[in-house]
């Protein structure tokens, strides 16, 4: 089974500052990588995914993540955050059809 | 196109009662997944179902928990004789069948929050 580590449980930042949410996983075999966002009392929404091809993937709202196979990492970044980005972010890995392994989540809080 | 629907959104049960959670996948999706989220933890995979078939139940507790996805109707996660430790958010996800999209791209419902008194 995969193990997914999100190194920071809480990340507070000021509006318009850059942010990086870190994610490492346990295996270097072929995996598929995802970031999900969860707003309070809602389900998870897919933010972005890496399946193959370019190691840098982007979302429509300015987030990007880079797949680094040698470091088994998939860190999420945004150059300038907004208050509306306040949410919990989950990194997930799949190496087996149908089964996603999630990290414990990182609460991003953006202050004005 | 409606998203994944779960009901009820909140469920309160006393110890020893049964909890029944329902999940209707997105239109055109024939694969359903159940996850459990304990307080301050990430989601943990429980079971993966296709219509009338359990594909992978490696994450299901051995006792009291069962899941089904009948030919007609929603998927059901059933917890018998609930205990306080079952209190959690239970999320359902669905995905399209192979060939129509990457099988592991899962779309999540809003969850059912189970509280056991």
Short mmCIF file of C-alpha atoms in Angstrom, two decimals, chain A residues 6-14 17-22 35 76 81 85-89 105-111:
data_model
loop_
_atom_site.label_atom_id
_atom_site.label_comp_id
_atom_site.label_asym_id
_atom_site.label_seq_id
_atom_site.Cartn_x
_atom_site.Cartn_y
_atom_site.Cartn_z
CA UNK A 6 1.73 15.85 3.76
CA UNK A 7 4.39 17.47 5.85
CA UNK A 8 2.40 20.48 7.05
CA UNK A 9 -0.96 20.13 8.72
CA UNK A 10 -1.51 23.91 8.85
CA UNK A 11 -0.20 26.59 6.51
CA UNK A 12 -1.17 30.20 7.32
CA UNK A 13 -0.27 32.83 4.76
CA UNK A 14 -1.22 36.40 3.94
CA UNK A 17 1.80 35.72 -0.82
CA UNK A 18 3.14 32.57 -2.53
CA UNK A 19 2.43 29.18 -1.00
CA UNK A 20 3.75 25.65 -1.31
CA UNK A 21 1.96 22.62 0.11
CA UNK A 22 4.23 19.60 0.29
CA UNK A 35 -4.57 17.12 -5.46
CA UNK A 76 1.42 22.09 -4.85
CA UNK A 81 -3.08 33.25 -2.98
CA UNK A 85 -8.23 29.65 -1.45
CA UNK A 86 -8.75 28.96 2.25
CA UNK A 87 -9.61 25.25 2.40
CA UNK A 88 -8.17 21.84 3.19
CA UNK A 89 -5.97 20.33 0.51
CA UNK A 105 -4.49 16.99 4.55
CA UNK A 106 -3.10 20.52 4.85
CA UNK A 107 -5.31 23.32 6.08
CA UNK A 108 -4.44 26.44 4.10
CA UNK A 109 -5.64 29.63 5.76
CA UNK A 110 -5.24 32.89 3.88
CA UNK A 111 -5.35 36.05 5.98
#
